[in-house]
PDB file of C-alpha atoms in Angstrom:
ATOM      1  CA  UNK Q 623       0.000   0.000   0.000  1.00 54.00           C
ATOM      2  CA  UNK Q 624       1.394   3.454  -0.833  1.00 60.00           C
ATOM      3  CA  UNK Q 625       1.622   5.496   2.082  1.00 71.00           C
ATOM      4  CA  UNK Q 626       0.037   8.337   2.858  1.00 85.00           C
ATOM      5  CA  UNK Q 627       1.428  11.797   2.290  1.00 91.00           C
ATOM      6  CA  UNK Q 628       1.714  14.150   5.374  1.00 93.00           C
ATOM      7  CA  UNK Q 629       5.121  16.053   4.547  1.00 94.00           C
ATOM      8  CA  UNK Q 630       3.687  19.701   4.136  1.00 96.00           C
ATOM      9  CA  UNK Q 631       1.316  21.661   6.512  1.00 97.00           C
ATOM     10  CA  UNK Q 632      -1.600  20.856   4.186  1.00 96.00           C
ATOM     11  CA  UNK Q 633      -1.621  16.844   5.879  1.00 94.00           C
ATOM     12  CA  UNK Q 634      -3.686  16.193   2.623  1.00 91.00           C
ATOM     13  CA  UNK Q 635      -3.228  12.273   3.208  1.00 91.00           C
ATOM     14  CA  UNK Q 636      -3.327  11.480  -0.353  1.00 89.00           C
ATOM     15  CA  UNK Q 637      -1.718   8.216  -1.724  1.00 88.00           C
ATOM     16  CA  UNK Q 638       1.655   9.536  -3.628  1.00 84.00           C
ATOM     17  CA  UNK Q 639       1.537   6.918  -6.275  1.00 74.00           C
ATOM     18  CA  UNK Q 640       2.476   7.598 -10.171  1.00 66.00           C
ATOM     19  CA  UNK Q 641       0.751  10.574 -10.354  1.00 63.00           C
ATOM     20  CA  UNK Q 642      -0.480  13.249  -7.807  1.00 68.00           C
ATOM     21  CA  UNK Q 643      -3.984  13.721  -6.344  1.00 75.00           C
ATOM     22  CA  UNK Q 644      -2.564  16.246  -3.472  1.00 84.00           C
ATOM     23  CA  UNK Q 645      -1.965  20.081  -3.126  1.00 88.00           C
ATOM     24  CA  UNK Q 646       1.250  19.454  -4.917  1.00 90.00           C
ATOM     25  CA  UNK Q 647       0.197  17.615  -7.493  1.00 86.00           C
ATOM     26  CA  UNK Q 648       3.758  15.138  -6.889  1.00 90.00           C
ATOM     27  CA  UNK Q 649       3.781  11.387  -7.496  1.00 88.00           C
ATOM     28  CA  UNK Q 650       5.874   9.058  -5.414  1.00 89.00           C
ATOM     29  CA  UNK Q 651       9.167  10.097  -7.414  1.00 92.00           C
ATOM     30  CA  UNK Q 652      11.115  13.310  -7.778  1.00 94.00           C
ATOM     31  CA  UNK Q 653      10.697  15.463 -10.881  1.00 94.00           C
ATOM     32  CA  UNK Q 654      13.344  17.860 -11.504  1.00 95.00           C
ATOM     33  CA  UNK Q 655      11.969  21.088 -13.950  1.00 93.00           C
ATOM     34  CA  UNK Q 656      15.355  22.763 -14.621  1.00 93.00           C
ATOM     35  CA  UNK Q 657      18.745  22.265 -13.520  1.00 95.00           C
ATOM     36  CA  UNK Q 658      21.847  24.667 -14.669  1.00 95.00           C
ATOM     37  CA  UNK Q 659      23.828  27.231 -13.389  1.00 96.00           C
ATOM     38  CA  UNK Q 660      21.342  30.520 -11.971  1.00 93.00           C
ATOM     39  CA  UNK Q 661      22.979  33.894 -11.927  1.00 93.00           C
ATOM     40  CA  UNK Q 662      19.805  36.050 -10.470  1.00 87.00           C
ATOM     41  CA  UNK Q 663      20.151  34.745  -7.000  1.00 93.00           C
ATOM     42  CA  UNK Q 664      21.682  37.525  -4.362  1.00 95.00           C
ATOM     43  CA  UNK Q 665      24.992  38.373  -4.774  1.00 94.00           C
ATOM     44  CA  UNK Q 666      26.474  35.776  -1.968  1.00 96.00           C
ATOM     45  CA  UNK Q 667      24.429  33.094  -3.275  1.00 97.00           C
ATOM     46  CA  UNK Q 668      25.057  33.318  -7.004  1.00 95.00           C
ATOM     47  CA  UNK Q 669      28.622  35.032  -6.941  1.00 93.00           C
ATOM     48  CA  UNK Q 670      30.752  35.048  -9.999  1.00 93.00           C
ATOM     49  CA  UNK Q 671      30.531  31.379 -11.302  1.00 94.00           C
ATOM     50  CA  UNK Q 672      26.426  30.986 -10.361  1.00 97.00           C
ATOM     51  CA  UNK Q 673      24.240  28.895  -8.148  1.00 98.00           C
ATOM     52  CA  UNK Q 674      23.672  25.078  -9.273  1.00 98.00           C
ATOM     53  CA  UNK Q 675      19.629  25.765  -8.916  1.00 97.00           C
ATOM     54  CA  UNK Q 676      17.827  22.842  -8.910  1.00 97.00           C
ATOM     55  CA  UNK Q 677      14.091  23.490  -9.488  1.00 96.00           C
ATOM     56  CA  UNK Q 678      11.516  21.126  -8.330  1.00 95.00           C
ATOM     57  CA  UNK Q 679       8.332  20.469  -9.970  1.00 94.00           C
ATOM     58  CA  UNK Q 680       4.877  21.377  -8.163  1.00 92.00           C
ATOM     59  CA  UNK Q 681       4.463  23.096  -4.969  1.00 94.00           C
ATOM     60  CA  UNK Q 682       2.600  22.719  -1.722  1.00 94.00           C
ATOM     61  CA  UNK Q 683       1.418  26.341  -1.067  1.00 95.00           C
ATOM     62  CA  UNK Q 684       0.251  27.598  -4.761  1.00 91.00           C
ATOM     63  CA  UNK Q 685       0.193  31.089  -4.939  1.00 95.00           C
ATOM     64  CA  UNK Q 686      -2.009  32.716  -6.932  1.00 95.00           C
ATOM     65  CA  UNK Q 687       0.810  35.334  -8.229  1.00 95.00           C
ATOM     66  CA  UNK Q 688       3.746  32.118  -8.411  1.00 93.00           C
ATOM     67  CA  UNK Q 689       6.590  33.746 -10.329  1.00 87.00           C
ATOM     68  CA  UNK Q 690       7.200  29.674 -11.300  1.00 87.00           C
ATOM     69  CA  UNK Q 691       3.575  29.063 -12.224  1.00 86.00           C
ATOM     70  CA  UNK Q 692       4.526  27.123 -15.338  1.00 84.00           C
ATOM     71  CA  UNK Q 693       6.217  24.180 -13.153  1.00 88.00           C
ATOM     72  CA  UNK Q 694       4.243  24.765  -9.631  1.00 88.00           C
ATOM     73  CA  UNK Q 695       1.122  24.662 -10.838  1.00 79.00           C
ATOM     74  CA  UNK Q 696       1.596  22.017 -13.873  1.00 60.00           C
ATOM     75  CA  UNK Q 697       1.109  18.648 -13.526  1.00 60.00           C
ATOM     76  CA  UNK Q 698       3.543  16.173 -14.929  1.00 60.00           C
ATOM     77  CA  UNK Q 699       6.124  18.841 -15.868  1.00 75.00           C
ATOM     78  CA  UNK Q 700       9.714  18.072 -16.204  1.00 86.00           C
ATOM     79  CA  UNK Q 701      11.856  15.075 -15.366  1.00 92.00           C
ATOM     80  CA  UNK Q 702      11.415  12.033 -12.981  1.00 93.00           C
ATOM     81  CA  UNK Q 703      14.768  11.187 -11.076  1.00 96.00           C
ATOM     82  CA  UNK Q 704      15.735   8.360  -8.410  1.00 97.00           C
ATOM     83  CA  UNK Q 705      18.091   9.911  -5.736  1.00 98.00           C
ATOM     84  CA  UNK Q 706      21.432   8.186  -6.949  1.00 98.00           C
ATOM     85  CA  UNK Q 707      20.530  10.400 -10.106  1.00 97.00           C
ATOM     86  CA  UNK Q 708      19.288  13.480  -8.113  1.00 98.00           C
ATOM     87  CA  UNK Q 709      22.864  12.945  -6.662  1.00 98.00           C
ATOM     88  CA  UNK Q 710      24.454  12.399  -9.913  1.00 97.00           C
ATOM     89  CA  UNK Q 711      22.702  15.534 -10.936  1.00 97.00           C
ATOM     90  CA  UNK Q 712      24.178  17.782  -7.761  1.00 98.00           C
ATOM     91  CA  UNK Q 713      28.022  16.503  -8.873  1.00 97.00           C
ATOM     92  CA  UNK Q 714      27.013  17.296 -12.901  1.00 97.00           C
ATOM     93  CA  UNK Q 715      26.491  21.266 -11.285  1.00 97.00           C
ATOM     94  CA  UNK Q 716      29.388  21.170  -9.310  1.00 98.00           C
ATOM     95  CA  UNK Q 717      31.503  19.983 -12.473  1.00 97.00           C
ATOM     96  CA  UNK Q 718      30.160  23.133 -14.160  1.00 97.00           C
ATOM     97  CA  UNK Q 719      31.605  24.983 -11.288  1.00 97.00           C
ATOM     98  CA  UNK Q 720      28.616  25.839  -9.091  1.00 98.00           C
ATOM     99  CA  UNK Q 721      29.318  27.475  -5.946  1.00 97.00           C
ATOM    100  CA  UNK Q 722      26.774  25.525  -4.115  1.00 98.00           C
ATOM    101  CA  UNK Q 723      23.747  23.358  -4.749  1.00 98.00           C
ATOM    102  CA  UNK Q 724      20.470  25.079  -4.601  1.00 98.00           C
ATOM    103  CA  UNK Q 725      17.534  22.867  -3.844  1.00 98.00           C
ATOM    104  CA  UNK Q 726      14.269  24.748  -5.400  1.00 97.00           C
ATOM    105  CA  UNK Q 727      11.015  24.259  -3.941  1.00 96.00           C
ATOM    106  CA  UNK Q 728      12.130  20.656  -2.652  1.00 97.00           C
ATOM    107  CA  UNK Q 729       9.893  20.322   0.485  1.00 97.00           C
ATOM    108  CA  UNK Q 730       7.267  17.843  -1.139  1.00 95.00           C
ATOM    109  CA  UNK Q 731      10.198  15.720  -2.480  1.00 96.00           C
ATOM    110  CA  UNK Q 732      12.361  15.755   1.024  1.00 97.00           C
ATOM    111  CA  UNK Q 733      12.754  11.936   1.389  1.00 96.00           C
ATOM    112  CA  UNK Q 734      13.934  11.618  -2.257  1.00 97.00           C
ATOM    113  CA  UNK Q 735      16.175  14.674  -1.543  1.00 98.00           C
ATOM    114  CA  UNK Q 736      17.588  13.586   1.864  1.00 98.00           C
ATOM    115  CA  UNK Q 737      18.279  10.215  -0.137  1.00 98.00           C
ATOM    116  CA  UNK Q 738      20.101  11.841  -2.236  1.00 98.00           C
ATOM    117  CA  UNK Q 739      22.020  14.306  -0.172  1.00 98.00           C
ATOM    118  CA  UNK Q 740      22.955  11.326   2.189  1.00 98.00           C
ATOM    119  CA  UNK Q 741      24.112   8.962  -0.708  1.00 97.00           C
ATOM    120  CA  UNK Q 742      26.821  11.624  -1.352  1.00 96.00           C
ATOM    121  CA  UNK Q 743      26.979  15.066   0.635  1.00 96.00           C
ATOM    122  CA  UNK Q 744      28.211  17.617  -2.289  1.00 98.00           C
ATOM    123  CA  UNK Q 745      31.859  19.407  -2.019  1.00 98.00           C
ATOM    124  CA  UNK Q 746      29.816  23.055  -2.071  1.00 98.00           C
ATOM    125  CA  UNK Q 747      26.846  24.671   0.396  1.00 98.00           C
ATOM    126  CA  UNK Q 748      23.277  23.057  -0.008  1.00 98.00           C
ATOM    127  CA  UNK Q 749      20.996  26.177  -0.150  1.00 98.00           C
ATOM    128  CA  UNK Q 750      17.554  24.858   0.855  1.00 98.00           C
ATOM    129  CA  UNK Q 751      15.122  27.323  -1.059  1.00 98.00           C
ATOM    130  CA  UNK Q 752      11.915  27.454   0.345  1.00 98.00           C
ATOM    131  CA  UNK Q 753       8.345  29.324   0.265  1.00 97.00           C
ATOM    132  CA  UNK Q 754       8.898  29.168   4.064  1.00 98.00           C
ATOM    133  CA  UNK Q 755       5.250  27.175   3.953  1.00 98.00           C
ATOM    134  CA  UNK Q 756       7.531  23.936   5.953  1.00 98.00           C
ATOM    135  CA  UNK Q 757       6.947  21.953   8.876  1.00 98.00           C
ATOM    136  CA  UNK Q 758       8.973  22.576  11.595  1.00 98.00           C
ATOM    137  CA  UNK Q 759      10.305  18.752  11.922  1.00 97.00           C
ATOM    138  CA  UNK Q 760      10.676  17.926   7.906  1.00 97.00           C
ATOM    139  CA  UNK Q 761      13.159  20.760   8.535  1.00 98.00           C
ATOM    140  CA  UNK Q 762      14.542  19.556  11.394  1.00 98.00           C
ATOM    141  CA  UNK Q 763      14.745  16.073   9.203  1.00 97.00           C
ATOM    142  CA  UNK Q 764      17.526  18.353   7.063  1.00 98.00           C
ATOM    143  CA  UNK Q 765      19.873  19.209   9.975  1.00 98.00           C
ATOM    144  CA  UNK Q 766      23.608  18.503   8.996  1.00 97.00           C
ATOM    145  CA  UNK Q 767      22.822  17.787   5.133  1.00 98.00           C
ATOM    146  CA  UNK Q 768      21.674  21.927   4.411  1.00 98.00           C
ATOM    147  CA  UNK Q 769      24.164  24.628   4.815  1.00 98.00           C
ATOM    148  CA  UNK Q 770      22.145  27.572   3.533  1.00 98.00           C
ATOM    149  CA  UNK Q 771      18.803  28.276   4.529  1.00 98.00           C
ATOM    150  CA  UNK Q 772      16.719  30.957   2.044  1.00 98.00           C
ATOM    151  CA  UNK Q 773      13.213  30.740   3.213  1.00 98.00           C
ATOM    152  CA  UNK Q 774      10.495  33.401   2.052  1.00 98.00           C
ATOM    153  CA  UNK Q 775       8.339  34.656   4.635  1.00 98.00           C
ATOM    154  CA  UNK Q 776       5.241  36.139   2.373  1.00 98.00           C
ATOM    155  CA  UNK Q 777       2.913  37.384   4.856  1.00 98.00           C
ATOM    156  CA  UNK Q 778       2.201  38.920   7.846  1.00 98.00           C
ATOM    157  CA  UNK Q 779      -1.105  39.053   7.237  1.00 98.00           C
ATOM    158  CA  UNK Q 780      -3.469  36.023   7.589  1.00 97.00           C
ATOM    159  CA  UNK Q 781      -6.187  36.889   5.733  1.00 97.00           C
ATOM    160  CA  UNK Q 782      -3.537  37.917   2.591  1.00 98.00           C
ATOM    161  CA  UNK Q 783      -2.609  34.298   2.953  1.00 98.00           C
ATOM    162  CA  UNK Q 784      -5.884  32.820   2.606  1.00 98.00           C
ATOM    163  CA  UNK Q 785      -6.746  34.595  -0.582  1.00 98.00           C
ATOM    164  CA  UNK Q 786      -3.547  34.601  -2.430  1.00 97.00           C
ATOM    165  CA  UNK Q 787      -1.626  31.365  -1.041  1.00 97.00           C
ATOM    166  CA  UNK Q 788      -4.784  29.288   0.895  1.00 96.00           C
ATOM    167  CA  UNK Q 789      -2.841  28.870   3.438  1.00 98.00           C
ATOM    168  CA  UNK Q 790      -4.396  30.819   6.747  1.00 97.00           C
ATOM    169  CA  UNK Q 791      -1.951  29.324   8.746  1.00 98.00           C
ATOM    170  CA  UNK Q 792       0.982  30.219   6.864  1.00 98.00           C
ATOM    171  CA  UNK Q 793       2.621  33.738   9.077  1.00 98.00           C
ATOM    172  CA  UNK Q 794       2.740  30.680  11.973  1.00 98.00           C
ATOM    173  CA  UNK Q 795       3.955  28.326  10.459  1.00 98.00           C
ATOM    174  CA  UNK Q 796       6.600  30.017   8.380  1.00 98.00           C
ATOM    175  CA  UNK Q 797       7.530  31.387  11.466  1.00 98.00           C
ATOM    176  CA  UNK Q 798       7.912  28.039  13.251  1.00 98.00           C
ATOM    177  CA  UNK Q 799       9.387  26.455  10.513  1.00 98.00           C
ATOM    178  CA  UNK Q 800      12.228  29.838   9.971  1.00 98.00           C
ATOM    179  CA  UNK Q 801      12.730  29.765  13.525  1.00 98.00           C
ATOM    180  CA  UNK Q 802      13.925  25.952  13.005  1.00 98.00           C
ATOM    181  CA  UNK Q 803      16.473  26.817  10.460  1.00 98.00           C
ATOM    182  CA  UNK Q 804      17.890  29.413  12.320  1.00 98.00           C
ATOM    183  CA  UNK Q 805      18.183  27.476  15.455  1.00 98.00           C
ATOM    184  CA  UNK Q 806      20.519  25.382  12.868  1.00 98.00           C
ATOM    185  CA  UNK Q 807      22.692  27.480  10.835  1.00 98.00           C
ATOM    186  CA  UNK Q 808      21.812  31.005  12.857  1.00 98.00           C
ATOM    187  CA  UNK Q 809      23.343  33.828  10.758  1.00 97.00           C
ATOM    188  CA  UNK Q 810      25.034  34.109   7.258  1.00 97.00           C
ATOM    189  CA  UNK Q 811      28.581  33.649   7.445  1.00 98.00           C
ATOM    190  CA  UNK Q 812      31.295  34.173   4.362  1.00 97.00           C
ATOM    191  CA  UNK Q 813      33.974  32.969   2.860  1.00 96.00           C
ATOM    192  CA  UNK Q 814      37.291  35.201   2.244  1.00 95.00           C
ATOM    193  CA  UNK Q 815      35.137  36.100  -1.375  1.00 94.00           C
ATOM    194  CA  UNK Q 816      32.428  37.035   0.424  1.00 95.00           C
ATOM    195  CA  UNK Q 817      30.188  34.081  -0.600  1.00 96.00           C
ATOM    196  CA  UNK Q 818      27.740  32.797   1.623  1.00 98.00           C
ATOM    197  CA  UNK Q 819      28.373  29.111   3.083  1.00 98.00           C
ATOM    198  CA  UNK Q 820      26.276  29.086   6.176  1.00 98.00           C
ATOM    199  CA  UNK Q 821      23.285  30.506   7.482  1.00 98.00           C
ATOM    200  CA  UNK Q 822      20.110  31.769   6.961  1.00 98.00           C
ATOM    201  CA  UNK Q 823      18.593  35.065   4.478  1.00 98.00           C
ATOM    202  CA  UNK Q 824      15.097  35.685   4.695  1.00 98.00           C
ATOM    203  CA  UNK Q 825      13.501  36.609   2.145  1.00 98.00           C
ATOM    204  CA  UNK Q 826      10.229  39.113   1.235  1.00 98.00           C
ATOM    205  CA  UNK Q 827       8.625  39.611  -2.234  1.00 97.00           C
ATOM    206  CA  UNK Q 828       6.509  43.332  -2.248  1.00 97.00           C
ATOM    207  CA  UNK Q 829       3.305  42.482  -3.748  1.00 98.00           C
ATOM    208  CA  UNK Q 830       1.618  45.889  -5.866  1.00 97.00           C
ATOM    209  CA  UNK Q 831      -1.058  47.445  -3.381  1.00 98.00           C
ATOM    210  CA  UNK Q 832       0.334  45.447   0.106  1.00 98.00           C
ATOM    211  CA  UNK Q 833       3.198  47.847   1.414  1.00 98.00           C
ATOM    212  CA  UNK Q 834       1.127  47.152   4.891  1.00 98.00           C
ATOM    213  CA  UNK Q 835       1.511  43.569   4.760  1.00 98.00           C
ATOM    214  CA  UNK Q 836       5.180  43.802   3.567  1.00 98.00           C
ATOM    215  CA  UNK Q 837       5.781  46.465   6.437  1.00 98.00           C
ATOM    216  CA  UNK Q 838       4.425  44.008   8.868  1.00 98.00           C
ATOM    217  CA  UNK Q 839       6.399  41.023   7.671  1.00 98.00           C
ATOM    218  CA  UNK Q 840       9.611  43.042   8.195  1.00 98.00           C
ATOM    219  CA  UNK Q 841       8.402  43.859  11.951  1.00 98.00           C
ATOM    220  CA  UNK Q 842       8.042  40.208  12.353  1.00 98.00           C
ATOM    221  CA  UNK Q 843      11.457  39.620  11.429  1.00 98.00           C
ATOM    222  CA  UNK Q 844      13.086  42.147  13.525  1.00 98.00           C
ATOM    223  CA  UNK Q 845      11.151  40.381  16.122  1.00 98.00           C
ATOM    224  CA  UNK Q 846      11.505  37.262  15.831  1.00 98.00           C
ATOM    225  CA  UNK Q 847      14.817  36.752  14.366  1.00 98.00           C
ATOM    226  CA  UNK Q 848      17.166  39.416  15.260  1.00 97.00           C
ATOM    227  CA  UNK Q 849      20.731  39.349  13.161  1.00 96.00           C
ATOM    228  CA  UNK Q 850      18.993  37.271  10.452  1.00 98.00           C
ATOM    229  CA  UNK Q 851      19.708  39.678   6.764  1.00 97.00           C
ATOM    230  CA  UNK Q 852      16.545  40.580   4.670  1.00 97.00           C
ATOM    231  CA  UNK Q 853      16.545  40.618   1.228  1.00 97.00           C
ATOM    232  CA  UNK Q 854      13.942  42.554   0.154  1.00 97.00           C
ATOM    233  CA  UNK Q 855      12.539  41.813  -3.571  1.00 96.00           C
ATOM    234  CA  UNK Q 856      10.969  44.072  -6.434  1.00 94.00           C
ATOM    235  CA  UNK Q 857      11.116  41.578  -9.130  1.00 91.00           C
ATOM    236  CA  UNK Q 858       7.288  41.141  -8.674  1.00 94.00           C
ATOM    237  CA  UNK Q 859       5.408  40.396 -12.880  1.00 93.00           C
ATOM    238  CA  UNK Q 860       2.209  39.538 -12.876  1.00 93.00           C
ATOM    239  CA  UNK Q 861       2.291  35.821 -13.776  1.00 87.00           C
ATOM    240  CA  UNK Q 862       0.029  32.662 -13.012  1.00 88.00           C
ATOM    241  CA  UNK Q 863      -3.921  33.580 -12.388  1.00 89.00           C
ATOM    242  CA  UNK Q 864      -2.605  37.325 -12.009  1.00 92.00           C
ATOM    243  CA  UNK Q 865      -1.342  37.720 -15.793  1.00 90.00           C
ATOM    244  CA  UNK Q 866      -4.575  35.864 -16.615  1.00 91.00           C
ATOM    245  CA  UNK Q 867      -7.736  37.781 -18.449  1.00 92.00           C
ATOM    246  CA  UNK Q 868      -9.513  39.254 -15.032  1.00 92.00           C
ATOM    247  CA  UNK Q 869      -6.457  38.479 -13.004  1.00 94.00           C
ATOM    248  CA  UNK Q 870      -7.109  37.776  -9.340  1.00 95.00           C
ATOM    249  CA  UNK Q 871     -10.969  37.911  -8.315  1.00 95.00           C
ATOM    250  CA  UNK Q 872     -10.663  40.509  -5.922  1.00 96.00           C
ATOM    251  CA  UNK Q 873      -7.026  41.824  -5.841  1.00 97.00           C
ATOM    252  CA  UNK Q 874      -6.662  43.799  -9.391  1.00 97.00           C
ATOM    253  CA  UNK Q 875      -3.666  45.399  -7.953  1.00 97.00           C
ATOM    254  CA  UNK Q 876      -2.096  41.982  -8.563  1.00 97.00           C
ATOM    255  CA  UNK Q 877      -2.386  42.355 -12.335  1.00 96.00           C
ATOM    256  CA  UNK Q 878       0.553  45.192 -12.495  1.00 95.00           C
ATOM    257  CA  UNK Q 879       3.802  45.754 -11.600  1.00 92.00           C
ATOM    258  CA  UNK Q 880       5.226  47.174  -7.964  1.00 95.00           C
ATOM    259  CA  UNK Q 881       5.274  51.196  -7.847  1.00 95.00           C
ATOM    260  CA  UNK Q 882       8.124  53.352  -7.244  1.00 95.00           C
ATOM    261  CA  UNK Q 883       6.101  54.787  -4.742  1.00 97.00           C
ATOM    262  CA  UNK Q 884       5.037  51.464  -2.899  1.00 97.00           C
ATOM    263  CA  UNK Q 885       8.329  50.314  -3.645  1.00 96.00           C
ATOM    264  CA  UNK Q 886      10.408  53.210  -1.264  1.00 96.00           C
ATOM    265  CA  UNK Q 887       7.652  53.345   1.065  1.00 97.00           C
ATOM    266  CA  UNK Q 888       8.753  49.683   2.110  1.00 97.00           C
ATOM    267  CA  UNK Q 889      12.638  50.390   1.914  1.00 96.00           C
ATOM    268  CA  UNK Q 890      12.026  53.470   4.247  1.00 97.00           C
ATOM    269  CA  UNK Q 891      10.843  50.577   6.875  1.00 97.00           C
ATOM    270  CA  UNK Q 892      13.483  48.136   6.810  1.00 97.00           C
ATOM    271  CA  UNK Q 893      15.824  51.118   6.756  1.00 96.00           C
ATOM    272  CA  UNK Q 894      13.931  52.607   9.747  1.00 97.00           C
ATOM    273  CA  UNK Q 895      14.395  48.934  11.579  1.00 98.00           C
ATOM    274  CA  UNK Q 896      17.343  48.859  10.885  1.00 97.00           C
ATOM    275  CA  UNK Q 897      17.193  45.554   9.485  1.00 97.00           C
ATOM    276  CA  UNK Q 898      20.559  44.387   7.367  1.00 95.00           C
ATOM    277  CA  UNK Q 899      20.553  42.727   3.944  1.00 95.00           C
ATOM    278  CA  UNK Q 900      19.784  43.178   0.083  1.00 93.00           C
ATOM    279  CA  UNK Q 901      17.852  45.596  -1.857  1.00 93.00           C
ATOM    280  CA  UNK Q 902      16.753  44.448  -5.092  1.00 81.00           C
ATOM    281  CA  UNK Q 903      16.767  46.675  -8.442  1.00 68.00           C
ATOM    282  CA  UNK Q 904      13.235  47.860  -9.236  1.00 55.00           C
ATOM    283  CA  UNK Q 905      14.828  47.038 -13.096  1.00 53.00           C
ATOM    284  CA  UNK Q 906      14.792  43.436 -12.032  1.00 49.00           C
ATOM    285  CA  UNK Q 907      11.659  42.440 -13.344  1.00 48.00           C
ATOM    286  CA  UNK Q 908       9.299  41.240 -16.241  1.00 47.00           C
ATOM    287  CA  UNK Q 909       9.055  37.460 -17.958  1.00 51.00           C
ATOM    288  CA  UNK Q 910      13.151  37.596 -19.186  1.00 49.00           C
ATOM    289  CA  UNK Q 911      13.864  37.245 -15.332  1.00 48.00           C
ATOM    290  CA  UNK Q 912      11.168  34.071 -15.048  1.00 57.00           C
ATOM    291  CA  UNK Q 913      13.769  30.907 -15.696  1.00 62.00           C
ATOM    292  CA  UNK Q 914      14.165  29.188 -18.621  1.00 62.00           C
ATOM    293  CA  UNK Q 915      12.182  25.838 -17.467  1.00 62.00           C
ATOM    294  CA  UNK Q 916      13.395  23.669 -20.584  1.00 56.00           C
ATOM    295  CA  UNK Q 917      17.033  23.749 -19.499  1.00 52.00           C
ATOM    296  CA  UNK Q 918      17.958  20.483 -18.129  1.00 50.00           C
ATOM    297  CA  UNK Q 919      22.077  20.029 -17.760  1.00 45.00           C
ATOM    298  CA  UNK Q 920      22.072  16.999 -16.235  1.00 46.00           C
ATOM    299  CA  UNK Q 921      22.421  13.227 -16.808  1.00 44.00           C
ATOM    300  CA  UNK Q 922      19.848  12.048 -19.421  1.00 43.00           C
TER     301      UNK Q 922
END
């Protein structure tokens, strides 16, 4: 009998068989989407020679506004890997000189990808890249096989939550599970090129019209997790149900891009926290900054 699926906070409890009947719409086996060399990470994380990004197929929170719509949303997309080639696939990156091994979206796959990690622990960081939607013990299940910890935190607003992610519960338990990875690699430290190898960066996307929910998010941070960097994200395109004819029912604002306006009026509050980290270029947006999700360098 195929057991039961209660990884994510959704505890849907659906069989994970060949295909997916849950939230994340994942069969029993990995499925890689795209896996090369990613240059639009932050500065620490990409560097000069680029991330090894490994983006995972489907997603357990679903956002209505997913920048990666085309794989989190689509059934069946990309590649289907065992963990000795998910492994294979992590050595392929750092071959092409990756300066660590960025794990995309990976939560729904974490068996597969703790498999893999413990079949053969890469030479460079493992940056664990996460909608911050985790429970707290699959990422305590990760302790001593992730170096780098890059969780979103969305919302501090519940009621945002429910209508753009369904997820009402998500500010707690993105808190929870953050608080977690902290407790294990606390905060970013460098090497002597100023490239991350350990630690955590949170980070926040600024959604058009929700300055107030970005503003509180921030608060929470400074809370909650003193020393941790922000990095703070304009790259916001209207993509998924957003770019779609009527957009979001109920949240039009979603259908355009971030104002400069909206855009300084959140700055001013991380500068007025005095929170550390990353600004992102307002320039950094539109569909040439949405991956390429046909690349695949990796065994065959």
């Amino acid at each position: 009998m195929i057991p039961r699926c209660r990884l994510c906070p959704r505890n849907c409890g659906v069989p994970r068989g060949d295909t997916g009947e849950g939230v994340c719409k994942s069969g029993e086996k990995a499925r890689v989407a795209r896996a090369a060399l990613h240059f639009w990470e932050e500065p620490p994380i990409s560097g000069k020679a680029g991330s090894g990004a490994v983006f995972f197929t489907g997603c357990s929170l679903g956002c209505v506004y997913c920048q990666n719509y085309e794989i989190s949303a689509g059934e069946n997309r990309g590649r289907e890997v065992t963990p000795e080639e998910l492994s294979a696939l992590f050595q392929n990156l750092v071959d092409q000189g990756a300066q660590n091994i960025n794990l995309v979206t990976a939560g729904h796959f974490l068996p597969q990808v703790r498999q893999a990690l413990l079949l053969r622990k890469p030479p460079v960081p493992v940056v664990y890249n996460s909608s911050g939607y985790e429970k707290r013990e699959a990422v305590k299940s990760l302790q001593g096989l992730v170096d780098i910890y890059l969780p979103d935190l969305k919302y501090g607003e519940e009621a945002l939550a429910r209508d753009l992610s369904h997820a009402p519960d998500y500010v707690d338990t993105a808190l929870a599970a953050i608080g977690e990875m902290v407790e294990q690699a606390g905060p970013p430290q460098y090497d002597g090129e100023g490239r991350m190898v350990k630690g955590v960066l949170i980070r926040h996307l600024v959604l058009p019209g929700h300055t107030r929910n970005s503003m509180a998010v921030l608060r929470l941070i400074r809370q909650r997790f003193p020393g941790i960097p922000v990095s703070l994200m304009a790259q916001y395109t209207p993509w998924g149900l957003a770019a779609q004819p009527g957009g979001v029912p109920g949240y039009p604002e979603l259908s355009r891009s971030l104002t400069r306006r909206e855009w300084d009026k959140v700055q001013e509050e991380l500068f007025s926290l005095g929170l550390e980290g990353f600004v992102q270029s307002r320039k950094a947006k539109g569909s040439q900054y949405i991956p390429d999700f046909h690349q695949f360098d990796g065994p065959r």
